[in-house]
GROMACS .gro file of N, CA and C in nm:
model
  249
    1LYS      N    1  -2.234  -1.161   0.738
    1LYS     CA    2  -2.336  -1.188   0.638
    1LYS      C    3  -2.373  -1.055   0.569
    2THR      N    4  -2.404  -1.066   0.447
    2THR     CA    5  -2.435  -0.951   0.366
    2THR      C    6  -2.563  -0.971   0.289
    3ALA      N    7  -2.621  -0.860   0.234
    3ALA     CA    8  -2.736  -0.874   0.152
    3ALA      C    9  -2.707  -0.955   0.023
    4THR      N   10  -2.581  -0.962  -0.011
    4THR     CA   11  -2.541  -1.040  -0.129
    4THR      C   12  -2.585  -1.185  -0.115
    5GLN      N   13  -2.581  -1.239   0.001
    5GLN     CA   14  -2.606  -1.380   0.023
    5GLN      C   15  -2.757  -1.415   0.005
    6GLY      N   16  -2.840  -1.313   0.002
    6GLY     CA   17  -2.982  -1.341  -0.010
    6GLY      C   18  -3.033  -1.329  -0.156
    7THR      N   19  -2.946  -1.312  -0.253
    7THR     CA   20  -2.986  -1.291  -0.384
    7THR      C   21  -2.998  -1.415  -0.464
    8VAL      N   22  -3.071  -1.415  -0.571
    8VAL     CA   23  -3.085  -1.527  -0.663
    8VAL      C   24  -2.951  -1.564  -0.721
    9THR      N   25  -2.873  -1.455  -0.755
    9THR     CA   26  -2.738  -1.480  -0.818
    9THR      C   27  -2.650  -1.557  -0.719
   10TYR      N   28  -2.650  -1.516  -0.592
   10TYR     CA   29  -2.567  -1.581  -0.492
   10TYR      C   30  -2.608  -1.733  -0.480
   11ARG      N   31  -2.736  -1.758  -0.471
   11ARG     CA   32  -2.785  -1.895  -0.459
   11ARG      C   33  -2.748  -1.976  -0.582
   12ARG      N   34  -2.750  -1.918  -0.700
   12ARG     CA   35  -2.717  -1.991  -0.823
   12ARG      C   36  -2.566  -2.019  -0.821
   13MET      N   37  -2.489  -1.918  -0.775
   13MET     CA   38  -2.342  -1.942  -0.768
   13MET      C   39  -2.308  -2.056  -0.670
   14LYS      N   40  -2.381  -2.056  -0.557
   14LYS     CA   41  -2.365  -2.161  -0.456
   14LYS      C   42  -2.390  -2.296  -0.517
   15ALA      N   43  -2.488  -2.309  -0.599
   15ALA     CA   44  -2.526  -2.436  -0.667
   15ALA      C   45  -2.419  -2.478  -0.767
   16ARG      N   46  -2.358  -2.381  -0.840
   16ARG     CA   47  -2.260  -2.411  -0.943
   16ARG      C   48  -2.115  -2.417  -0.896
   17GLY      N   49  -2.089  -2.363  -0.778
   17GLY     CA   50  -1.957  -2.356  -0.725
   17GLY      C   51  -1.877  -2.483  -0.726
   18PRO      N   52  -1.941  -2.595  -0.683
   18PRO     CA   53  -1.865  -2.725  -0.681
   18PRO      C   54  -1.808  -2.765  -0.819
   19GLU      N   55  -1.875  -2.718  -0.923
   19GLU     CA   56  -1.832  -2.761  -1.057
   19GLU      C   57  -1.741  -2.659  -1.129
   20HIS      N   58  -1.732  -2.540  -1.065
   20HIS     CA   59  -1.654  -2.429  -1.130
   20HIS      C   60  -1.564  -2.363  -1.028
   21PRO      N   61  -1.432  -2.386  -1.035
   21PRO     CA   62  -1.336  -2.332  -0.939
   21PRO      C   63  -1.339  -2.180  -0.932
   22GLU      N   64  -1.363  -2.109  -1.041
   22GLU     CA   65  -1.364  -1.967  -1.032
   22GLU      C   66  -1.487  -1.914  -0.959
   23ILE      N   67  -1.600  -1.980  -0.969
   23ILE     CA   68  -1.716  -1.944  -0.892
   23ILE      C   69  -1.695  -1.980  -0.746
   24ALA      N   70  -1.635  -2.094  -0.721
   24ALA     CA   71  -1.608  -2.132  -0.578
   24ALA      C   72  -1.515  -2.032  -0.515
   25ALA      N   73  -1.416  -1.981  -0.585
   25ALA     CA   74  -1.323  -1.882  -0.528
   25ALA      C   75  -1.399  -1.753  -0.496
   26ARG      N   76  -1.490  -1.708  -0.578
   26ARG     CA   77  -1.567  -1.585  -0.552
   26ARG      C   78  -1.657  -1.607  -0.435
   27LEU      N   79  -1.715  -1.723  -0.419
   27LEU     CA   80  -1.799  -1.754  -0.306
   27LEU      C   81  -1.723  -1.755  -0.176
   28LYS      N   82  -1.602  -1.811  -0.182
   28LYS     CA   83  -1.514  -1.808  -0.059
   28LYS      C   84  -1.487  -1.663  -0.019
   29LEU      N   85  -1.466  -1.579  -0.116
   29LEU     CA   86  -1.445  -1.437  -0.082
   29LEU      C   87  -1.567  -1.377  -0.019
   30PHE      N   88  -1.682  -1.404  -0.076
   30PHE     CA   89  -1.809  -1.352  -0.019
   30PHE      C   90  -1.835  -1.403   0.125
   31ASP      N   91  -1.806  -1.531   0.141
   31ASP     CA   92  -1.844  -1.598   0.273
   31ASP      C   93  -1.744  -1.572   0.384
   32HIS      N   94  -1.619  -1.538   0.351
   32HIS     CA   95  -1.518  -1.528   0.454
   32HIS      C   96  -1.443  -1.396   0.442
   33ARG      N   97  -1.518  -1.284   0.445
   33ARG     CA   98  -1.461  -1.153   0.433
   33ARG      C   99  -1.376  -1.122   0.561
   34LEU      N  100  -1.277  -1.040   0.545
   34LEU     CA  101  -1.192  -0.993   0.657
   34LEU      C  102  -1.257  -0.868   0.722
   35PRO      N  103  -1.223  -0.836   0.842
   35PRO     CA  104  -1.280  -0.719   0.905
   35PRO      C  105  -1.245  -0.590   0.833
   36GLU      N  106  -1.123  -0.586   0.781
   36GLU     CA  107  -1.078  -0.465   0.705
   36GLU      C  108  -1.030  -0.504   0.565
   37GLU      N  109  -1.065  -0.425   0.473
   37GLU     CA  110  -1.019  -0.453   0.335
   37GLU      C  111  -0.978  -0.315   0.271
   38LEU      N  112  -0.885  -0.323   0.177
   38LEU     CA  113  -0.840  -0.207   0.105
   38LEU      C  114  -0.809  -0.254  -0.036
   39TYR      N  115  -0.874  -0.187  -0.132
   39TYR     CA  116  -0.856  -0.220  -0.276
   39TYR      C  117  -0.826  -0.101  -0.360
   40GLN      N  118  -0.762  -0.120  -0.471
   40GLN     CA  119  -0.745  -0.017  -0.575
   40GLN      C  120  -0.835  -0.058  -0.686
   41TYR      N  121  -0.954   0.000  -0.685
   41TYR     CA  122  -1.055  -0.041  -0.782
   41TYR      C  123  -1.014  -0.004  -0.930
   42ARG      N  124  -0.929   0.098  -0.941
   42ARG     CA  125  -0.883   0.134  -1.077
   42ARG      C  126  -0.810   0.012  -1.144
   43TYR      N  127  -0.730  -0.060  -1.061
   43TYR     CA  128  -0.652  -0.173  -1.111
   43TYR      C  129  -0.710  -0.306  -1.079
   44ASP      N  130  -0.805  -0.307  -0.989
   44ASP     CA  131  -0.865  -0.432  -0.942
   44ASP      C  132  -1.011  -0.409  -0.929
   45PRO      N  133  -1.088  -0.393  -1.038
   45PRO     CA  134  -1.230  -0.355  -1.030
   45PRO      C  135  -1.319  -0.464  -0.966
   46ASP      N  136  -1.266  -0.587  -0.959
   46ASP     CA  137  -1.347  -0.691  -0.892
   46ASP      C  138  -1.312  -0.713  -0.746
   47ALA      N  139  -1.219  -0.627  -0.698
   47ALA     CA  140  -1.181  -0.633  -0.555
   47ALA      C  141  -1.136  -0.769  -0.516
   48LEU      N  142  -1.036  -0.825  -0.585
   48LEU     CA  143  -0.992  -0.957  -0.555
   48LEU      C  144  -0.858  -0.959  -0.481
   49THR      N  145  -0.784  -0.847  -0.476
   49THR     CA  146  -0.656  -0.839  -0.407
   49THR      C  147  -0.662  -0.744  -0.291
   50ASN      N  148  -0.671  -0.789  -0.177
   50ASN     CA  149  -0.680  -0.710  -0.057
   50ASN      C  150  -0.542  -0.658  -0.019
   51LEU      N  151  -0.527  -0.521  -0.021
   51LEU     CA  152  -0.396  -0.458   0.002
   51LEU      C  153  -0.376  -0.417   0.154
   52ILE      N  154  -0.466  -0.458   0.238
   52ILE     CA  155  -0.466  -0.412   0.378
   52ILE      C  156  -0.334  -0.433   0.448
   53ASP      N  157  -0.265  -0.541   0.426
   53ASP     CA  158  -0.139  -0.576   0.495
   53ASP      C  159  -0.011  -0.540   0.414
   54LYS      N  160  -0.026  -0.483   0.297
   54LYS     CA  161   0.089  -0.446   0.218
   54LYS      C  162   0.160  -0.323   0.271
   55PRO      N  163   0.289  -0.333   0.299
   55PRO     CA  164   0.361  -0.220   0.358
   55PRO      C  165   0.349  -0.089   0.278
   56GLU      N  166   0.348  -0.101   0.149
   56GLU     CA  167   0.339   0.021   0.062
   56GLU      C  168   0.209   0.094   0.070
   57HIS      N  169   0.110   0.035   0.135
   57HIS     CA  170  -0.018   0.101   0.147
   57HIS      C  171  -0.057   0.142   0.290
   58GLN      N  172   0.038   0.131   0.382
   58GLN     CA  173   0.012   0.161   0.524
   58GLN      C  174  -0.014   0.311   0.548
   59THR      N  175   0.056   0.395   0.477
   59THR     CA  176   0.034   0.539   0.493
   59THR      C  177  -0.107   0.578   0.451
   60GLU      N  178  -0.148   0.533   0.333
   60GLU     CA  179  -0.285   0.559   0.286
   60GLU      C  180  -0.390   0.496   0.379
   61LEU      N  181  -0.362   0.377   0.429
   61LEU     CA  182  -0.456   0.312   0.523
   61LEU      C  183  -0.472   0.396   0.648
   62SER      N  184  -0.362   0.447   0.698
   62SER     CA  185  -0.371   0.534   0.825
   62SER      C  186  -0.450   0.660   0.797
   63GLU      N  187  -0.431   0.717   0.677
   63GLU     CA  188  -0.505   0.842   0.648
   63GLU      C  189  -0.654   0.810   0.635
   64LEU      N  190  -0.690   0.700   0.565
   64LEU     CA  191  -0.829   0.665   0.549
   64LEU      C  192  -0.892   0.627   0.684
   65THR      N  193  -0.816   0.561   0.769
   65THR     CA  194  -0.872   0.521   0.903
   65THR      C  195  -0.896   0.649   0.986
   66ALA      N  196  -0.810   0.745   0.977
   66ALA     CA  197  -0.826   0.874   1.054
   66ALA      C  198  -0.949   0.952   0.996
   67LYS      N  199  -0.967   0.948   0.866
   67LYS     CA  200  -1.083   1.018   0.807
   67LYS      C  201  -1.212   0.950   0.850
   68LEU      N  202  -1.209   0.819   0.849
   68LEU     CA  203  -1.333   0.742   0.895
   68LEU      C  204  -1.364   0.775   1.042
   69GLU      N  205  -1.259   0.770   1.125
   69GLU     CA  206  -1.287   0.799   1.265
   69GLU      C  207  -1.339   0.941   1.285
   70ALA      N  208  -1.285   1.036   1.218
   70ALA     CA  209  -1.330   1.180   1.230
   70ALA      C  210  -1.472   1.187   1.186
   71TRP      N  211  -1.507   1.118   1.079
   71TRP     CA  212  -1.647   1.121   1.033
   71TRP      C  213  -1.739   1.056   1.135
   72MET      N  214  -1.695   0.946   1.196
   72MET     CA  215  -1.775   0.877   1.298
   72MET      C  216  -1.793   0.967   1.424
   73VAL      N  217  -1.694   1.042   1.462
   73VAL     CA  218  -1.709   1.131   1.574
   73VAL      C  219  -1.806   1.242   1.533
   74ARG      N  220  -1.787   1.300   1.417
   74ARG     CA  221  -1.871   1.411   1.369
   74ARG      C  222  -2.020   1.372   1.359
   75THR      N  223  -2.045   1.248   1.319
   75THR     CA  224  -2.184   1.202   1.303
   75THR      C  225  -2.242   1.126   1.424
   76LYS      N  226  -2.161   1.122   1.528
   76LYS     CA  227  -2.196   1.050   1.654
   76LYS      C  228  -2.240   0.901   1.623
   77ASP      N  229  -2.157   0.839   1.543
   77ASP     CA  230  -2.180   0.700   1.501
   77ASP      C  231  -2.184   0.612   1.627
   78PRO      N  232  -2.291   0.530   1.646
   78PRO     CA  233  -2.295   0.446   1.764
   78PRO      C  234  -2.188   0.337   1.769
   79LEU      N  235  -2.127   0.308   1.660
   79LEU     CA  236  -2.026   0.207   1.656
   79LEU      C  237  -1.884   0.260   1.682
   80LEU      N  238  -1.873   0.385   1.711
   80LEU     CA  239  -1.744   0.446   1.738
   80LEU      C  240  -1.671   0.378   1.855
   81ALA      N  241  -1.744   0.339   1.958
   81ALA     CA  242  -1.684   0.274   2.074
   81ALA      C  243  -1.613   0.144   2.037
   82VAL      N  244  -1.660   0.078   1.938
   82VAL     CA  245  -1.590  -0.051   1.898
   82VAL      C  246  -1.495  -0.031   1.782
   83PHE      N  247  -1.488   0.095   1.733
   83PHE     CA  248  -1.400   0.124   1.622
   83PHE      C  249  -1.261   0.128   1.673
   0.00000   0.00000   0.00000
């Protein structure tokens, strides 16, 4: 669950979703996020195409994961144990 779901905009989209497939698709994305996501915002500013499983992005994913883990260690992030 995210803060997004508590907004007036979200509630309005929820009401209109059954009549509008494009709104329903966006709601599905909001409601059923994956644990990990990777996007190229330059080419996909609406973050609609998750690249997390694409072979051509695995090197970058590994680099980003290592950077995140190092930051979590450095900041003593309490969620490091489940990372």
